[in-house]
Tab-separated table of C-alpha atoms in Angstrom:
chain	number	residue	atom	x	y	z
J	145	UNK	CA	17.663	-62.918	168.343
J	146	UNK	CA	15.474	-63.932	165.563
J	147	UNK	CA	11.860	-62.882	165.213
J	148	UNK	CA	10.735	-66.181	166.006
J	149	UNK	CA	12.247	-65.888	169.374
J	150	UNK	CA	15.193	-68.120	168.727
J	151	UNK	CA	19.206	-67.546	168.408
J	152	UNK	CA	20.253	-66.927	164.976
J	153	UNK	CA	21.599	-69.492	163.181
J	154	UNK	CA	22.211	-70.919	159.322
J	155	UNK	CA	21.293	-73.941	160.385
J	156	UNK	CA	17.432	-72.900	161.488
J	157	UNK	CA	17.172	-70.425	158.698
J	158	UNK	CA	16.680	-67.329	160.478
J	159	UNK	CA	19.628	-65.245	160.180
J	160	UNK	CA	18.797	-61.933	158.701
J	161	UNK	CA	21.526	-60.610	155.947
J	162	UNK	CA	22.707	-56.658	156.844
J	163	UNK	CA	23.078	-56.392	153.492
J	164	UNK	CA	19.623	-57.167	152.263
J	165	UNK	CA	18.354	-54.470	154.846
J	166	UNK	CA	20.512	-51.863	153.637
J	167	UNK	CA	20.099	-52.629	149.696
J	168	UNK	CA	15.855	-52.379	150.636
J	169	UNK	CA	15.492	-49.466	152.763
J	170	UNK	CA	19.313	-48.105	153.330
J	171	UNK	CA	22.122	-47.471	155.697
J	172	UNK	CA	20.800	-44.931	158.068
J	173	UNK	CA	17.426	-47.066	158.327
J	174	UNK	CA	19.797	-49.822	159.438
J	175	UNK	CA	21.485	-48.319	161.887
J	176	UNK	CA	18.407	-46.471	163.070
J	177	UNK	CA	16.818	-49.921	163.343
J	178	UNK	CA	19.911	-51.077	165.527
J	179	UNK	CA	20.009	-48.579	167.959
J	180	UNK	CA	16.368	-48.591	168.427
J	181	UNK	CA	15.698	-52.218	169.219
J	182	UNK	CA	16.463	-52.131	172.603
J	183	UNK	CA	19.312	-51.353	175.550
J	184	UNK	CA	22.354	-52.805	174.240
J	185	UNK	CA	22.439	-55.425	177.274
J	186	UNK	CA	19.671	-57.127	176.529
J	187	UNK	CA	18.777	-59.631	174.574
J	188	UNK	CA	15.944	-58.090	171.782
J	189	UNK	CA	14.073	-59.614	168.743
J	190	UNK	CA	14.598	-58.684	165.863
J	191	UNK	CA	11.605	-57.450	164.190
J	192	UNK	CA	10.542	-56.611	160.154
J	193	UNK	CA	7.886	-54.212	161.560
J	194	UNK	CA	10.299	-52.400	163.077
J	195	UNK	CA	12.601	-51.742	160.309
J	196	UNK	CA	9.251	-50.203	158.383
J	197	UNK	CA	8.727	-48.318	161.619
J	198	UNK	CA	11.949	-46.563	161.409
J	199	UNK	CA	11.867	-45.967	157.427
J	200	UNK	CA	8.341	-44.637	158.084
J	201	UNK	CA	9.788	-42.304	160.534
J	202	UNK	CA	12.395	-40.871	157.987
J	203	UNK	CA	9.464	-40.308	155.320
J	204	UNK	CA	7.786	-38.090	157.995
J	205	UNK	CA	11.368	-36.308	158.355
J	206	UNK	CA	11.609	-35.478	154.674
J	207	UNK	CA	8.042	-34.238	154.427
J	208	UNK	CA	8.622	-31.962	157.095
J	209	UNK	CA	12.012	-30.720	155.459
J	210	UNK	CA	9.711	-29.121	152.749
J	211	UNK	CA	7.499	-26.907	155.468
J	212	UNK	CA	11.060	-25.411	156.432
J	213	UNK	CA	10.430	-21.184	156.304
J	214	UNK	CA	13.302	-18.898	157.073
J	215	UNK	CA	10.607	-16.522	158.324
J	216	UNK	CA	8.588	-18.379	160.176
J	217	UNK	CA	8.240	-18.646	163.947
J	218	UNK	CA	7.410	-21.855	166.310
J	219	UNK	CA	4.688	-22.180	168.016
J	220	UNK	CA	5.422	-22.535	172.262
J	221	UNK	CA	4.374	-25.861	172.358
J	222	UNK	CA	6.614	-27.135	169.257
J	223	UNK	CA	9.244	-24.821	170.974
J	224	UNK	CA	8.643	-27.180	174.544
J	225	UNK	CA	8.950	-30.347	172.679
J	226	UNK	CA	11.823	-29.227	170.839
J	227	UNK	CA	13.823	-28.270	173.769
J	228	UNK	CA	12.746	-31.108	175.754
J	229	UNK	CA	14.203	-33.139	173.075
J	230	UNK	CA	17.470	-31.425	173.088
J	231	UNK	CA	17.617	-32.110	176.789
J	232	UNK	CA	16.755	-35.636	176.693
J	233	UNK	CA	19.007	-36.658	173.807
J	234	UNK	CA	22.191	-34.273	175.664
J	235	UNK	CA	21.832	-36.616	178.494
J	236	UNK	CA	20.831	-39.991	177.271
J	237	UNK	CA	23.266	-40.469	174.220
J	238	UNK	CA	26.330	-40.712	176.805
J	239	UNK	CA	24.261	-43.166	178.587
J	240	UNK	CA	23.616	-45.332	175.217
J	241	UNK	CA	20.257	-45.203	175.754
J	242	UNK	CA	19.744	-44.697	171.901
J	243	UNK	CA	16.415	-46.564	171.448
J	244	UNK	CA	14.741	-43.693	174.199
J	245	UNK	CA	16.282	-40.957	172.275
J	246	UNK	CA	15.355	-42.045	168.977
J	247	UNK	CA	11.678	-42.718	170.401
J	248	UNK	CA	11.532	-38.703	171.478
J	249	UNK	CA	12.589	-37.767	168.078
J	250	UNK	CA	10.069	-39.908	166.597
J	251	UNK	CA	7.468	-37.990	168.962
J	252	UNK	CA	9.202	-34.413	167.622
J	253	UNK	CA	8.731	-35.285	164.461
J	254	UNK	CA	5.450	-36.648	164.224
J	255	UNK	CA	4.430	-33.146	166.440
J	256	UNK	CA	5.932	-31.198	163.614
J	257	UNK	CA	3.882	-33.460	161.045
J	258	UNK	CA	0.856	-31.737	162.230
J	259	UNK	CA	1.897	-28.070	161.864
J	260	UNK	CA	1.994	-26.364	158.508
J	261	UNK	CA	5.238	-24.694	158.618
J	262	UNK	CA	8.664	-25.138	160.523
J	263	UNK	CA	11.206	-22.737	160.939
J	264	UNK	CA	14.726	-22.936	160.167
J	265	UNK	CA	16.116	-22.650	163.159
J	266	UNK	CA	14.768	-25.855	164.720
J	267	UNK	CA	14.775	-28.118	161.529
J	268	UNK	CA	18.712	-27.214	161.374
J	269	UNK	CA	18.005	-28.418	165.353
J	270	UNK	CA	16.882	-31.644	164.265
J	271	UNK	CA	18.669	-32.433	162.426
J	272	UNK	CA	21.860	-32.101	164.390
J	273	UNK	CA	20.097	-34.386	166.862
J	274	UNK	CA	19.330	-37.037	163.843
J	275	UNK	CA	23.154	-37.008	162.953
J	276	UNK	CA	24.473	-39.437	165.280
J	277	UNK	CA	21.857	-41.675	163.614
J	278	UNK	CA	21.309	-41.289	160.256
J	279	UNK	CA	24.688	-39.159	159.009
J	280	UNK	CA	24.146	-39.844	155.614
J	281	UNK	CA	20.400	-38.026	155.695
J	282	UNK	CA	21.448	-35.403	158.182
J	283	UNK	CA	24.157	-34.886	155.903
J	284	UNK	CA	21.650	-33.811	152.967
J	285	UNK	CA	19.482	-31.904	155.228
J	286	UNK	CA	22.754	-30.086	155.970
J	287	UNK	CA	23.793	-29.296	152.409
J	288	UNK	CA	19.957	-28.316	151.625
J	289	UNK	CA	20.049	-25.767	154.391
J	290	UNK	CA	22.814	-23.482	153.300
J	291	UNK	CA	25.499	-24.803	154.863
J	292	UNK	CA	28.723	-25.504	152.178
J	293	UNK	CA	30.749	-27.818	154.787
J	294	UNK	CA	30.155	-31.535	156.391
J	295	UNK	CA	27.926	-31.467	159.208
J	296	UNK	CA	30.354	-33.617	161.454
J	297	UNK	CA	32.802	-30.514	160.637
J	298	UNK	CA	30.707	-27.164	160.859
J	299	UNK	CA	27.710	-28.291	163.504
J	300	UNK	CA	26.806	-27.659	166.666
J	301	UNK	CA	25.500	-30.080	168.652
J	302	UNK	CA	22.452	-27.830	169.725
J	303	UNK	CA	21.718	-26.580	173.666
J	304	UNK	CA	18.539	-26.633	175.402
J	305	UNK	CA	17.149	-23.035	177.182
J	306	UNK	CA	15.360	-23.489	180.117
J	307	UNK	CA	12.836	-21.294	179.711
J	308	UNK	CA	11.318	-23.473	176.788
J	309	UNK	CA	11.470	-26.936	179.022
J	310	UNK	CA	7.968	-25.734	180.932
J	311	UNK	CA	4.768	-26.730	179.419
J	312	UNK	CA	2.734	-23.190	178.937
J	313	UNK	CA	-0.159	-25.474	178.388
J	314	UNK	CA	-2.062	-28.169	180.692
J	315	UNK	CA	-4.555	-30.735	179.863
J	316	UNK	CA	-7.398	-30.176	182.536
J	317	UNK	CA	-10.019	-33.390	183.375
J	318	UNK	CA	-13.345	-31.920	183.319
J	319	UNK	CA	-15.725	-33.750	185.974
J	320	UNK	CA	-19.137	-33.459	186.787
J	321	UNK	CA	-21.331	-35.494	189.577
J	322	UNK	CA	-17.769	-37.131	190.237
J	323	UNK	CA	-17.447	-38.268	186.334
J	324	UNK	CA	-14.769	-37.083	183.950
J	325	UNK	CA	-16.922	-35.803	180.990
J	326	UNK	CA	-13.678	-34.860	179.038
J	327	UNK	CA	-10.880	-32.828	179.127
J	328	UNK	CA	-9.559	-29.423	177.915
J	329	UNK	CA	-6.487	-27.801	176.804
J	330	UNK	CA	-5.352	-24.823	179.189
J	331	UNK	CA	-2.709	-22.226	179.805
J	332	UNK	CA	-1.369	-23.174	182.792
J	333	UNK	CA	-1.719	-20.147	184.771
J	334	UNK	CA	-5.691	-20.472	183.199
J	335	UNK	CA	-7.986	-18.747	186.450
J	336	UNK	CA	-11.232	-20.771	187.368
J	337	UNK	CA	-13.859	-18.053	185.612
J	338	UNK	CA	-11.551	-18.326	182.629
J	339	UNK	CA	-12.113	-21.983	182.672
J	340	UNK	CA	-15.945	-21.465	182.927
J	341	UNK	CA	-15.811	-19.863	179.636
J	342	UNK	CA	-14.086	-22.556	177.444
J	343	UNK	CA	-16.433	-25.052	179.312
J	344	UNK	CA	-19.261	-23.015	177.953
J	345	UNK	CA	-17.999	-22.693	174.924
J	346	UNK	CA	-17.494	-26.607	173.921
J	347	UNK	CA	-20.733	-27.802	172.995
J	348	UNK	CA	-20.429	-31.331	174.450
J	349	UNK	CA	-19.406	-29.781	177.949
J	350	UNK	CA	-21.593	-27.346	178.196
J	351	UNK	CA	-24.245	-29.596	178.493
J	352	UNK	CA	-23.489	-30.802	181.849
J	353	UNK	CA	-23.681	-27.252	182.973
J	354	UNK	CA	-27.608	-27.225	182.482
């Protein structure tokens, strides 16, 4: 479908030209774009916004490709999301549901946006994942991470551990006189008196204790 809602055709003026797409923003955004619109049996709009959407998400991928340490070690929560990801991509992809994967990876990647370093290990992770989407850009990452053979050739797709896939961190509602005042970020297995302390110790929250 067109963005205006209606079936493409010459004669309305709506068709969109592959080829213009790909000369703009490139092949993998295209096919990104594609596979992210929608579920395959349904009927979906085609929309600019989200061809920018995707391109923007491959910026964020490059600028975290130069934060890559061979040294450096995850943090658990980037660990979590990672293997989460692995998970939900292992089962999904089988399933075509492309557009869910490639909305988790967008989520992965905008977590590892934040964080100042990433370690090899799970960029070389990623990108494995981003192959079946954009080969021509995992295929770079590839060749900029040591490795002197095709991706499609040499890689692994990667496998989730188990002991990653369980949050280590909760985010508890703080309420007082029966009104969430805010909320705080916890290990899990956090005890009440330990809770009392980081209560006490944010400003806005410790307010409501007086």
């Amino acid at each position: 479908m067109a963005e205006d809602g209606r079936k493409m055709s010459k004669r309305r003026g709506n068709v969109v030209n592959p080829d213009d797409v790909i000369s703009e923003y490139g092949a993998d955004v295209f096919r990104t774009y594609e596979m992210f619109m929608g579920p395959f049996d349904q009927y979906i709009s085609r929309n600019t916004n989200g061809i920018k959407g995707v391109k923007k998400f491959f910026d964020k991928l490059i600028a975290v490709s130069a934060k890559v340490s061979e040294t450096y070690q995850d943090e658990a929560k980037i660990l979590t999301l990672l293997h989460q990801t692995i998970k939900k991509l292992t089962e999904e992809i089988d399933d075509f549901k492309f557009n869910t994967s490639i909305a988790q990876l967008m989520i992965l990647v905008n977590a590892l946006s934040e964080v100042e370093q990433v370690s090899k290990a799970t960029f070389e992770a990623i990108v494995l994942l981003v192959a079946p989407f954009a080969p021509h850009l995992a295929e770079e990452f590839w060749q900029l991470l040591g490795n002197q053979f095709s991706i499609f050739t040499t890689g692994k797709w990667p496998k989730y551990q188990e002991q990653y896939l369980v949050n280590t961190e909760i985010t508890l509602a703080v309420q007082f006189n029966g009104k969430m005042r805010g909320t705080l970020q916890v290990a899990a297995d956090c005890s009440q008196d330990q809770v009392l302390d980081l209560i006490k110790k944010d400003e806005k929250l410790a307010s409501y204790l007086v």
